[in-house]
PDB file of C-alpha atoms in Angstrom:
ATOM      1  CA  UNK A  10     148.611  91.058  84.601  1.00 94.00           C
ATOM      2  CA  UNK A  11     146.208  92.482  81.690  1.00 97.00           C
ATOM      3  CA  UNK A  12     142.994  93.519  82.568  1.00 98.00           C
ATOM      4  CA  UNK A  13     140.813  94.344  79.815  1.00 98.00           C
ATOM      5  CA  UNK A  14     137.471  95.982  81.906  1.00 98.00           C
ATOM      6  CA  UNK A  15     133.954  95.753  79.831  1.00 97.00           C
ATOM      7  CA  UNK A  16     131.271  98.260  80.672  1.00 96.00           C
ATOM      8  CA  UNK A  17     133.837 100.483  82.474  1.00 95.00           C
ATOM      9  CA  UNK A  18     131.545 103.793  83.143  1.00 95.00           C
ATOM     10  CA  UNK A  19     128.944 101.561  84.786  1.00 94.00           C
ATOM     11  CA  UNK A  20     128.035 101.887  88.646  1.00 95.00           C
ATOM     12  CA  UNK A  21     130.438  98.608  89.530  1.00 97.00           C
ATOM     13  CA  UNK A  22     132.886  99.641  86.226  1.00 97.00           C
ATOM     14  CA  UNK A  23     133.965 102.918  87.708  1.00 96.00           C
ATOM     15  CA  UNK A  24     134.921 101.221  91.298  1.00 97.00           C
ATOM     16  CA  UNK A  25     136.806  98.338  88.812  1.00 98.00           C
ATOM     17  CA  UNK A  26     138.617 101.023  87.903  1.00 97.00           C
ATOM     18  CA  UNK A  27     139.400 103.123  91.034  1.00 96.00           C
ATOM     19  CA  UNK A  28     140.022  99.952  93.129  1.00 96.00           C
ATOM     20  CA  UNK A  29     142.542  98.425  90.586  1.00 97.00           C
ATOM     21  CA  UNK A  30     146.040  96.850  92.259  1.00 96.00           C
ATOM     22  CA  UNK A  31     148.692  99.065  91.180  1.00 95.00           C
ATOM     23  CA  UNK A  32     150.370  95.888  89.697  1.00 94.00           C
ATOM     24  CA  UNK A  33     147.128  95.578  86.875  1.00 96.00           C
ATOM     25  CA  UNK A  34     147.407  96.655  83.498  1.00 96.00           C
ATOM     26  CA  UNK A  35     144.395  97.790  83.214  1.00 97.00           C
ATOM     27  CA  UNK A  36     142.326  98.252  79.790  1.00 97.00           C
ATOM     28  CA  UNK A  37     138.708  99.676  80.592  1.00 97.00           C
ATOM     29  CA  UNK A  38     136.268 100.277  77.790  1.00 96.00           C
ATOM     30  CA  UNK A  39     133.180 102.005  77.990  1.00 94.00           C
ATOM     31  CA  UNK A  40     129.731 100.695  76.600  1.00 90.00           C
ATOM     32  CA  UNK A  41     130.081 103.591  74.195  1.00 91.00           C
ATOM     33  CA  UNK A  42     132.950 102.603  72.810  1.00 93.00           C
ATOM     34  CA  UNK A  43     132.074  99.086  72.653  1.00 93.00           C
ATOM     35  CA  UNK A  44     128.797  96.809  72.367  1.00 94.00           C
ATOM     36  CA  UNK A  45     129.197  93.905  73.571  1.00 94.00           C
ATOM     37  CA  UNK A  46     126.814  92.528  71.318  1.00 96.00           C
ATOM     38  CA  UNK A  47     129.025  93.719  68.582  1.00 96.00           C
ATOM     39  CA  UNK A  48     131.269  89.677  68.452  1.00 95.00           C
ATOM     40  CA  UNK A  49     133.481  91.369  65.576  1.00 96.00           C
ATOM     41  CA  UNK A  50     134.407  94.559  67.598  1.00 96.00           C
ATOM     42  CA  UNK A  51     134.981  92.301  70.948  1.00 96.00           C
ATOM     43  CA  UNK A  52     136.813  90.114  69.055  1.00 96.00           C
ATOM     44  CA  UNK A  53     139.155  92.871  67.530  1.00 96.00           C
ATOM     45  CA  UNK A  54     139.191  94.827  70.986  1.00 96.00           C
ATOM     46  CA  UNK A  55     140.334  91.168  72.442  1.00 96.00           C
ATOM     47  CA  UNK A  56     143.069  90.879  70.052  1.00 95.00           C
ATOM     48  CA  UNK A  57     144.103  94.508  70.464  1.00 94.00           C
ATOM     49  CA  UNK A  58     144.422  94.208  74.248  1.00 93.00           C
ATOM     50  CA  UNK A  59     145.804  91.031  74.402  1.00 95.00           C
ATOM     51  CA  UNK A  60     144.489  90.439  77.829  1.00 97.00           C
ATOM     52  CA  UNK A  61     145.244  87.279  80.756  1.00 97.00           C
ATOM     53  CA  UNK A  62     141.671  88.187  82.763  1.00 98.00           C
ATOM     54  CA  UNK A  63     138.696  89.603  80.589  1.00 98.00           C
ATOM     55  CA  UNK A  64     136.203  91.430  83.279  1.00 98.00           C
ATOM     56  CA  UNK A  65     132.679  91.624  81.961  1.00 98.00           C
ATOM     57  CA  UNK A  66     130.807  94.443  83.953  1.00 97.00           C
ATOM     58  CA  UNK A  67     128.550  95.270  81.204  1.00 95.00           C
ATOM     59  CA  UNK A  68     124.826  94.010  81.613  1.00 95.00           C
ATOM     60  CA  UNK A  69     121.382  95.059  81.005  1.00 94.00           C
ATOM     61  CA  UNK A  70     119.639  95.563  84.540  1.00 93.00           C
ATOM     62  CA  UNK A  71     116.582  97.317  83.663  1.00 92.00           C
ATOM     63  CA  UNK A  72     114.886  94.457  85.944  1.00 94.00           C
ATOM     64  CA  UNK A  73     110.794  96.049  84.771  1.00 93.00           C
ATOM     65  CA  UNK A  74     111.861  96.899  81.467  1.00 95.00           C
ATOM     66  CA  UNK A  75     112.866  93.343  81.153  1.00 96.00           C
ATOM     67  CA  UNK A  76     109.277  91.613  81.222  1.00 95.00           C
ATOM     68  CA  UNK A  77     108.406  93.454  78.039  1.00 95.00           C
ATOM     69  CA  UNK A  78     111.543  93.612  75.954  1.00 96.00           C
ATOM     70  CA  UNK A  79     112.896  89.956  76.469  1.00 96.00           C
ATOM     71  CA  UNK A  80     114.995  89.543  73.818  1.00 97.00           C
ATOM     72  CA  UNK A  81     117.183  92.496  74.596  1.00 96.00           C
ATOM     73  CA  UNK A  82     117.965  91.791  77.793  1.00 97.00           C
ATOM     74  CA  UNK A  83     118.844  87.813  76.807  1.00 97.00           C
ATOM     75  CA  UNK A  84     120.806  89.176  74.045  1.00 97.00           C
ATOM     76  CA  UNK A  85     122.955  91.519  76.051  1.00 97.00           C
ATOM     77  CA  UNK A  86     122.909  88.746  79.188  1.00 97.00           C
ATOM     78  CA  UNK A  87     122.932  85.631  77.289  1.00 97.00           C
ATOM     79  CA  UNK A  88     124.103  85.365  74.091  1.00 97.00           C
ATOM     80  CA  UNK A  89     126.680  88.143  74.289  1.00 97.00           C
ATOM     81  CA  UNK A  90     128.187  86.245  77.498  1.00 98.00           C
ATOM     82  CA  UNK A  91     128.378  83.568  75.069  1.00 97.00           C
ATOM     83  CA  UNK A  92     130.128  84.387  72.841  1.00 97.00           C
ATOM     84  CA  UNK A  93     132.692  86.498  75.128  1.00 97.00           C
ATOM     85  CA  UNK A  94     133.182  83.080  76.745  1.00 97.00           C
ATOM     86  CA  UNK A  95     134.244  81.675  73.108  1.00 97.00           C
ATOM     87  CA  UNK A  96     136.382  84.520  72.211  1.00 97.00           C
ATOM     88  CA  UNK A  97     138.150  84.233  75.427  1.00 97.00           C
ATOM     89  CA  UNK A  98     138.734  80.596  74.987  1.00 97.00           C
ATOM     90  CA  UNK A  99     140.499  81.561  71.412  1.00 96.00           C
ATOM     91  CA  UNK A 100     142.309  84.386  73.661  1.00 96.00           C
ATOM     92  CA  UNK A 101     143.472  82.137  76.623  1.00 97.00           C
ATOM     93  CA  UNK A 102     141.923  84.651  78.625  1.00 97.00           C
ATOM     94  CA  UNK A 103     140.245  83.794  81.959  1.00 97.00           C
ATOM     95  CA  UNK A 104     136.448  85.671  82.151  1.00 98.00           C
ATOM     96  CA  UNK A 105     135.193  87.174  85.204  1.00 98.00           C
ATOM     97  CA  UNK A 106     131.189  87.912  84.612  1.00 98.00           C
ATOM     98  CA  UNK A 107     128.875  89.008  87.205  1.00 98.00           C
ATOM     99  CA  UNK A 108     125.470  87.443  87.965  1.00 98.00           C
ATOM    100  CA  UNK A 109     122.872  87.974  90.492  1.00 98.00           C
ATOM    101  CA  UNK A 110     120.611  86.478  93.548  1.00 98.00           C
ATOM    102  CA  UNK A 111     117.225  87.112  90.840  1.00 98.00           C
ATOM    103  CA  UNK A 112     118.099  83.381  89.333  1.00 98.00           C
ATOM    104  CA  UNK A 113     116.802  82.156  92.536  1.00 98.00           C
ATOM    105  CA  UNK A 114     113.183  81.961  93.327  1.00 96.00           C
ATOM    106  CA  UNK A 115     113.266  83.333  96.917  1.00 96.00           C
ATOM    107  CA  UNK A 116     111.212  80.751  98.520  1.00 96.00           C
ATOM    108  CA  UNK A 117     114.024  79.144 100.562  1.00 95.00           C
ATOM    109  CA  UNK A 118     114.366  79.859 104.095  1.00 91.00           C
ATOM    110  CA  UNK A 119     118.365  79.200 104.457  1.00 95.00           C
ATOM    111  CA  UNK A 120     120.354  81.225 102.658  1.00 97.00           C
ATOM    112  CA  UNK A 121     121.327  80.517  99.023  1.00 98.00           C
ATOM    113  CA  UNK A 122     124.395  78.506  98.370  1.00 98.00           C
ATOM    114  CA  UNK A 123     126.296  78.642  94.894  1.00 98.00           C
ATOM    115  CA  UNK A 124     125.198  75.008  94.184  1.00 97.00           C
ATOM    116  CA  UNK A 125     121.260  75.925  95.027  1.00 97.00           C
ATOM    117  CA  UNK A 126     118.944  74.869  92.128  1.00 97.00           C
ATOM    118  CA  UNK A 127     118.154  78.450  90.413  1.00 97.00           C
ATOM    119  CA  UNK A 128     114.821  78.856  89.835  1.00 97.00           C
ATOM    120  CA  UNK A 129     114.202  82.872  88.777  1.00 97.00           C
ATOM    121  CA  UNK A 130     111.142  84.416  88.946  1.00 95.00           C
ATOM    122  CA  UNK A 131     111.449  87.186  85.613  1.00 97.00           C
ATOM    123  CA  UNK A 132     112.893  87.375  82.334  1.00 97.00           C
ATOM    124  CA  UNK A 133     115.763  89.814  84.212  1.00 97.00           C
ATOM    125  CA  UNK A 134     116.404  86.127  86.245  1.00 97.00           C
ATOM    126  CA  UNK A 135     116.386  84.214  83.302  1.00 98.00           C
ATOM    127  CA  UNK A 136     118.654  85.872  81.005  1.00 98.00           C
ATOM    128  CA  UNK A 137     121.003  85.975  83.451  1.00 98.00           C
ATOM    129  CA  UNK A 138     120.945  82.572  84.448  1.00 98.00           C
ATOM    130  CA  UNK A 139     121.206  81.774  80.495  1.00 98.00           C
ATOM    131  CA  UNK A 140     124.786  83.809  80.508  1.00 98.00           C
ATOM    132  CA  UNK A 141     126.082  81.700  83.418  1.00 98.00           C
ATOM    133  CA  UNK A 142     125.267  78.462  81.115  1.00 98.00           C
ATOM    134  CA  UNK A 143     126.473  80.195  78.012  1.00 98.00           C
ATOM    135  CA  UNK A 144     130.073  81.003  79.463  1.00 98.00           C
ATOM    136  CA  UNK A 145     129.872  77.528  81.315  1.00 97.00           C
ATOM    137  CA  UNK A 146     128.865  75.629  78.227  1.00 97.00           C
ATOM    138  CA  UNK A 147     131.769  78.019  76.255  1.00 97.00           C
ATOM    139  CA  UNK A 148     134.331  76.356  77.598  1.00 95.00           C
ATOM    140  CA  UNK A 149     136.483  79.504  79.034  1.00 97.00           C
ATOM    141  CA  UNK A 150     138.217  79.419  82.028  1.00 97.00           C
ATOM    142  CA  UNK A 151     135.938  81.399  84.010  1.00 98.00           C
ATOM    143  CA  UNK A 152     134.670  83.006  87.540  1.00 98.00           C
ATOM    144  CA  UNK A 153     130.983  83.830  87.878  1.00 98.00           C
ATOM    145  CA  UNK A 154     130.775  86.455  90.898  1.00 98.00           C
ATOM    146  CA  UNK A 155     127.176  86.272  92.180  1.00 98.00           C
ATOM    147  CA  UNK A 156     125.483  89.216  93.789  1.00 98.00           C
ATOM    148  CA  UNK A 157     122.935  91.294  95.193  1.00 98.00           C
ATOM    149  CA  UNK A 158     121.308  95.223  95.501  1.00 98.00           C
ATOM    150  CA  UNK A 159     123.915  96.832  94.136  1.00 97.00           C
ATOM    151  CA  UNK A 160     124.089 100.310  95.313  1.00 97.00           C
ATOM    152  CA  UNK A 161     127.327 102.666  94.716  1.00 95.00           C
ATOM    153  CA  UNK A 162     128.188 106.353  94.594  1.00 89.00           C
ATOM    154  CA  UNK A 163     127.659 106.238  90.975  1.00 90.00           C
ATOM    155  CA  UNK A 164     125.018 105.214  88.707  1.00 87.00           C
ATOM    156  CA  UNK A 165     120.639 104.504  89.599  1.00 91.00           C
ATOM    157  CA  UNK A 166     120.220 102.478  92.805  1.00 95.00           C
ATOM    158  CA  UNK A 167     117.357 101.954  95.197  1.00 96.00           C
ATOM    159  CA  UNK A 168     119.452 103.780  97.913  1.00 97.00           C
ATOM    160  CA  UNK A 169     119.896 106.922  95.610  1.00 95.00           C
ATOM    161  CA  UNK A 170     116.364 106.707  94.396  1.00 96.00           C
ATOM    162  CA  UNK A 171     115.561 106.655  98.214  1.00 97.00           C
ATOM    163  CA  UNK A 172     117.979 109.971  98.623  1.00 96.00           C
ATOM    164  CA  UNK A 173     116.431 111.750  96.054  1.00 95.00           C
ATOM    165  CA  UNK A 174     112.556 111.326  97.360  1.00 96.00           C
ATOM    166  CA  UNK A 175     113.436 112.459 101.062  1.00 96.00           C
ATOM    167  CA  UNK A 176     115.407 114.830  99.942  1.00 95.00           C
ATOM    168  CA  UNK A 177     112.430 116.656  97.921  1.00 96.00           C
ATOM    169  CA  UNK A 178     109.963 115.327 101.124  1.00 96.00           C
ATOM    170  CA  UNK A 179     108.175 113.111  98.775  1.00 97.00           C
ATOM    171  CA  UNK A 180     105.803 110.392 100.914  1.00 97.00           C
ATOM    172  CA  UNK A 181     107.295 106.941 100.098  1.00 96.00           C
ATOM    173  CA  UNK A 182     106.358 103.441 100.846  1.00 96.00           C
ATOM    174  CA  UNK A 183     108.656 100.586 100.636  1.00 96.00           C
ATOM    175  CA  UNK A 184     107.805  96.968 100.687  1.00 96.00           C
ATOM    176  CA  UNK A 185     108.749  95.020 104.413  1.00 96.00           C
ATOM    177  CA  UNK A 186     109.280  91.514 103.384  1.00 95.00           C
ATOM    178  CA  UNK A 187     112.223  91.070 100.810  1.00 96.00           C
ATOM    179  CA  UNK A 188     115.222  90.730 102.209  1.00 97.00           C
ATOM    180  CA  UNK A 189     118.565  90.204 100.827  1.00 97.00           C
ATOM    181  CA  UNK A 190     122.388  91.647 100.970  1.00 98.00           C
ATOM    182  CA  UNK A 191     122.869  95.228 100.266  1.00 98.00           C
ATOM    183  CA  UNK A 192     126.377  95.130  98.805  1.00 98.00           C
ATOM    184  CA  UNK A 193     128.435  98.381  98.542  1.00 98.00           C
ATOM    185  CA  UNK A 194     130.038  98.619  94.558  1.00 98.00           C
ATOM    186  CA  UNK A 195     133.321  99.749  96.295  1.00 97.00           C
ATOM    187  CA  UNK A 196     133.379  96.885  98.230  1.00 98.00           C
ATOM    188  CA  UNK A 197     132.462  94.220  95.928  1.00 98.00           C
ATOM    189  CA  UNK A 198     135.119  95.616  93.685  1.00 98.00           C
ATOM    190  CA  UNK A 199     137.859  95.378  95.687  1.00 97.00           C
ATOM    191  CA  UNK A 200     136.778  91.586  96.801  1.00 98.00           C
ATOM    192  CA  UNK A 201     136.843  91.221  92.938  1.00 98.00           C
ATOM    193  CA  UNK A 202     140.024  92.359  92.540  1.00 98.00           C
ATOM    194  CA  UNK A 203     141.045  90.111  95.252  1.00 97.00           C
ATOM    195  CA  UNK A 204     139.522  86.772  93.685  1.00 98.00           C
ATOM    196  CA  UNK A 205     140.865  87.686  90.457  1.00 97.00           C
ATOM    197  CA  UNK A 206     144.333  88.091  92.013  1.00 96.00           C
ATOM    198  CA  UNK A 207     144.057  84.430  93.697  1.00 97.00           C
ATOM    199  CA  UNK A 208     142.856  83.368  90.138  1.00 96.00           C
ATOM    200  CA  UNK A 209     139.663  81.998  91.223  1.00 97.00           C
ATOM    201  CA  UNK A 210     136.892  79.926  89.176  1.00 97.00           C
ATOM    202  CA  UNK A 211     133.571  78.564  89.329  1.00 97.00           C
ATOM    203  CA  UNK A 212     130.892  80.259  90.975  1.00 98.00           C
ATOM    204  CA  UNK A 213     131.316  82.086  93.804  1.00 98.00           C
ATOM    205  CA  UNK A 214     128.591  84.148  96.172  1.00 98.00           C
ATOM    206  CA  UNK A 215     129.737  87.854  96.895  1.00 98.00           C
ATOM    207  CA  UNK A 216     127.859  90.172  99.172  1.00 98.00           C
ATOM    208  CA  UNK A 217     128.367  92.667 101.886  1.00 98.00           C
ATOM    209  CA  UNK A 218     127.801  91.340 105.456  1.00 98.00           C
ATOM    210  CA  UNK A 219     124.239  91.248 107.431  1.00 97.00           C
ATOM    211  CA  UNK A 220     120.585  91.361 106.165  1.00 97.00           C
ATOM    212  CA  UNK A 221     118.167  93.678 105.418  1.00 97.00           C
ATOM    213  CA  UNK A 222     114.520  94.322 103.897  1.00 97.00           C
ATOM    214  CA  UNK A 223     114.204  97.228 101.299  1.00 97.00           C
ATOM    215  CA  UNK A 224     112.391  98.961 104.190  1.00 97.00           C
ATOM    216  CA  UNK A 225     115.008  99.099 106.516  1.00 97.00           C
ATOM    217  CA  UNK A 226     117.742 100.212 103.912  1.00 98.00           C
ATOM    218  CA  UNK A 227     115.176 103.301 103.336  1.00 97.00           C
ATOM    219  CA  UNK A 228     114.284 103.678 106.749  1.00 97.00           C
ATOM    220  CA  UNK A 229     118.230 104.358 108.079  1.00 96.00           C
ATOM    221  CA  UNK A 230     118.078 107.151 104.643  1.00 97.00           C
ATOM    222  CA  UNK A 231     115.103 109.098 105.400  1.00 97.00           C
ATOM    223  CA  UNK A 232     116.299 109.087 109.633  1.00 96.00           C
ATOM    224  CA  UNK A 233     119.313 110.373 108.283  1.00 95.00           C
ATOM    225  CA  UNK A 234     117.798 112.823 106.696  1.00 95.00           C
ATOM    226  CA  UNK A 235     115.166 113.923 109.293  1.00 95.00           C
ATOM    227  CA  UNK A 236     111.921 112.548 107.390  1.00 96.00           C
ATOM    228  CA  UNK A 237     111.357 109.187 108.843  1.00 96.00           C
ATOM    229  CA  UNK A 238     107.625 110.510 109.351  1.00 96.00           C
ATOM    230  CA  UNK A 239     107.215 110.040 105.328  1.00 97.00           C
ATOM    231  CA  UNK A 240     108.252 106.633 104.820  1.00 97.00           C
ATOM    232  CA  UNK A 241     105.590 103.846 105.090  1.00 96.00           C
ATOM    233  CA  UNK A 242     105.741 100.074 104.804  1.00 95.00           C
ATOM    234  CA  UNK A 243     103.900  97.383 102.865  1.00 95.00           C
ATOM    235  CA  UNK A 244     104.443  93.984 101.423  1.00 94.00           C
ATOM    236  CA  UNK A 245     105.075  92.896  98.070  1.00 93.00           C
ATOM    237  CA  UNK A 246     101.406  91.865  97.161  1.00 90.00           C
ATOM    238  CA  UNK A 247     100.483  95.103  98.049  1.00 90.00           C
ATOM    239  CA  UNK A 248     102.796  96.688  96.181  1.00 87.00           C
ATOM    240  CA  UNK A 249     101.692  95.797  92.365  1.00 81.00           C
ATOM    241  CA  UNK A 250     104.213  95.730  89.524  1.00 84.00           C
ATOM    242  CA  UNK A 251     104.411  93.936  86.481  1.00 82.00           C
ATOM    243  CA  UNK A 252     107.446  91.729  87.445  1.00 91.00           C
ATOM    244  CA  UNK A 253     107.566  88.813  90.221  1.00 92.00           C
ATOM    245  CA  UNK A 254     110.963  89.575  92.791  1.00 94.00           C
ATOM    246  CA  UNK A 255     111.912  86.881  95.028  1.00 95.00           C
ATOM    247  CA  UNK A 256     111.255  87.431  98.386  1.00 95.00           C
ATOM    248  CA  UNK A 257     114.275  85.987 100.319  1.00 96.00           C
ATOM    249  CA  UNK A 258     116.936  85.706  98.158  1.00 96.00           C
ATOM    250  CA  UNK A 259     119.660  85.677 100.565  1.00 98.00           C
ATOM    251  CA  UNK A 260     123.491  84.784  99.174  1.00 98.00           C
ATOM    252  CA  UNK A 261     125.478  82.608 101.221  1.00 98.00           C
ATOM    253  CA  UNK A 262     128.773  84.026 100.544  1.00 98.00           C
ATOM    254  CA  UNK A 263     130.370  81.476 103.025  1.00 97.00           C
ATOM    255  CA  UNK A 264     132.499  79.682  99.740  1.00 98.00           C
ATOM    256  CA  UNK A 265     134.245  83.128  99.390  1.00 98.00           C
ATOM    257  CA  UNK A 266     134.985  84.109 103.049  1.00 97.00           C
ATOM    258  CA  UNK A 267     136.763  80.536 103.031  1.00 97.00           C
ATOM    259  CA  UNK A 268     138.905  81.003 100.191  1.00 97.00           C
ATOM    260  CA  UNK A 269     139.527  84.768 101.407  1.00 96.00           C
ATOM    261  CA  UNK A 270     139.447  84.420 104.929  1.00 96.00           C
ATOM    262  CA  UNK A 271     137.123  87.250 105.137  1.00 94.00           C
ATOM    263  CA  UNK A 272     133.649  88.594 105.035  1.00 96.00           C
ATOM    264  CA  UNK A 273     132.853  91.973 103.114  1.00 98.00           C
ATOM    265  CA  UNK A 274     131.731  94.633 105.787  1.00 97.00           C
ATOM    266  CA  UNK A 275     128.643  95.186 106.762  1.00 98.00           C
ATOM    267  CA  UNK A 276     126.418  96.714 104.271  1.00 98.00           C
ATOM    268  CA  UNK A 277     125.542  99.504 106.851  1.00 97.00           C
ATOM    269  CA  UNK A 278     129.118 100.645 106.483  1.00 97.00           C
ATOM    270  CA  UNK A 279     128.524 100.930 103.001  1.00 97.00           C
ATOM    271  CA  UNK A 280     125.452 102.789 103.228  1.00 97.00           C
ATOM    272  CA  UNK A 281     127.443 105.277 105.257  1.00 96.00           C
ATOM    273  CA  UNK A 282     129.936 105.828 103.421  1.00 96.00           C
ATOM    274  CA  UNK A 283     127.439 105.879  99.981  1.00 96.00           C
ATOM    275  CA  UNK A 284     125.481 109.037 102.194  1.00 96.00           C
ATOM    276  CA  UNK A 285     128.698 110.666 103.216  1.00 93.00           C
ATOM    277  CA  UNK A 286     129.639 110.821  99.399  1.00 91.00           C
ATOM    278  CA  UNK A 287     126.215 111.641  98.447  1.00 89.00           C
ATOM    279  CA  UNK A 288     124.944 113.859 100.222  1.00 87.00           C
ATOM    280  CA  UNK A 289     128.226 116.158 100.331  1.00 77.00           C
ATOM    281  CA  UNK A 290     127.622 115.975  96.474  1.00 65.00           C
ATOM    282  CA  UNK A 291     124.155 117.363  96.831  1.00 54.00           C
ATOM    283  CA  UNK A 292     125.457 119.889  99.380  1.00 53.00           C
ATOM    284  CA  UNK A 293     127.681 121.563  97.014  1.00 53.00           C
ATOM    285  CA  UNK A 294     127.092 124.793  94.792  1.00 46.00           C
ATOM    286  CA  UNK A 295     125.286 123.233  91.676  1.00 48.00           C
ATOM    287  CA  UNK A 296     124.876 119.832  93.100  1.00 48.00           C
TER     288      UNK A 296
END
């Protein structure tokens, strides 16, 4: 099978690439080398590869950012997605695209379910839900992998961030009452890999296993690091930003455990694993 990978040097990109079945041909091209706003030089890149499964990893997540520059973020999220969808129709290529749990409005008390009415709260939200029309409405065979908190050994994530402020014994406080799925890049990756392998479509919910609040995922980094004194709690009207964030916006990931017959581990696994890596990074000379 030929895999061509977009946004390849991203946080979820690189474990695309270093989970990849040996049996994948795999084509992964880097933002840099491609803008996938650019619909001539996708198109060409398309045709060059050739490719059965097109994986779009490339996104803009700059969540803040968002609520001020609108248009960029719908025109890498929307109307690039788009058109992807279109030139993989004219390919025969089946699209995988990622989405997230911010086109939901957080006010349920259940978990959300892929056929939940989305509802987002931002611009971030609602450019994203926009792609998932875009590449529905494109008519391309197509998966849309929803998901949450990303965090991964790679890249900017709140867990890093987190790392980074006990590590220089910075005070910190972290809002208490949004909760979600911290999901483990690694992990989601290799469930990816396994969805595209079974040939999956639709819309399906992918997250790591159990709950948590932002809080907790920082409290279990600044234990581990001996500075739980430091870290303080409040809730999200306390905290003031210039961008709403739902406030449960748990994934029900029960469609995929079905078709896979298993749940992602826990996301406290992950986190372990993401500090192992970590910190042994920041441990060595001229880390």
């Amino acid at each position: 099978m030929r895999v061509l990978l977009l946004g390849a040097r991203g946080m979820l990109g690189q474990d695309l690439v270093a989970t990849a079945p040996r049996e994948i041909s795999l084509f992964p091209v880097t933002h840099a080398a491609l803008d996938i706003t650019d619909a001539e030089s996708v198109r060409a890149c398309v045709k060059q590869c050739g490719p059965d499964v097109i994986i779009n990893a490339a996104a803009y997540t700059a969540v803040d950012k968002a609520e001020t520059e609108p248009q960029q973020a719908f025109t890498v999220n929307a109307d690039a997605v788009g058109q992807l969808g279109r030139i993989a129709v004219a390919a025969r290529a089946r699209l995988v695209h990622f989405s997230t749990d911010y086109v939901f409005d957080g006010t349920s008390s259940r978990p959300y379910r892929e056929d939940a009415e989305p509802q987002p709260l931002n611009q971030y939200g609602a450019s994203k839900l926009a792609g998932e029309r875009a590449l529905q409405q494109s008519g391309a065979q197509h998966l849309i992998v929803r998901t949450q908190w990303l965090f991964g050994s790679t890249g900017r994530s709140f867990p890093k961030a987190m790392v980074e402020r006990a590590r220089r014994a910075l005070k910190t406080t972290v809002v208490t009452d949004q909760v979600g799925r911290p999901t483990f890049t690694p992990d989601l990756a290799a469930a990816v890999w396994t969805l595209v392998g079974l040939g999956a479509t639709g819309v399906l919910h992918v997250a790591n296993s159990g709950t948590a609040t932002w809080f907790e995922v920082a409290d279990r980094i600044f234990s581990t690091l001996g500075v739980r004194s430091l870290l303080g709690g409040c809730t999200t009207a306390e905290y003031v930003t210039g961008t709403q964030r739902p406030l449960r916006s748990v994934l029900d990931t029960g469609a995929h455990e079905l078709l896979t017959g298993r749940p992602l581990p826990h996301w406290e696994a992950g986190l372990a694993q993401f500090l192992k890596t970590t910190l042994r990074k920041v441990d060595q000379p001229g880390g």
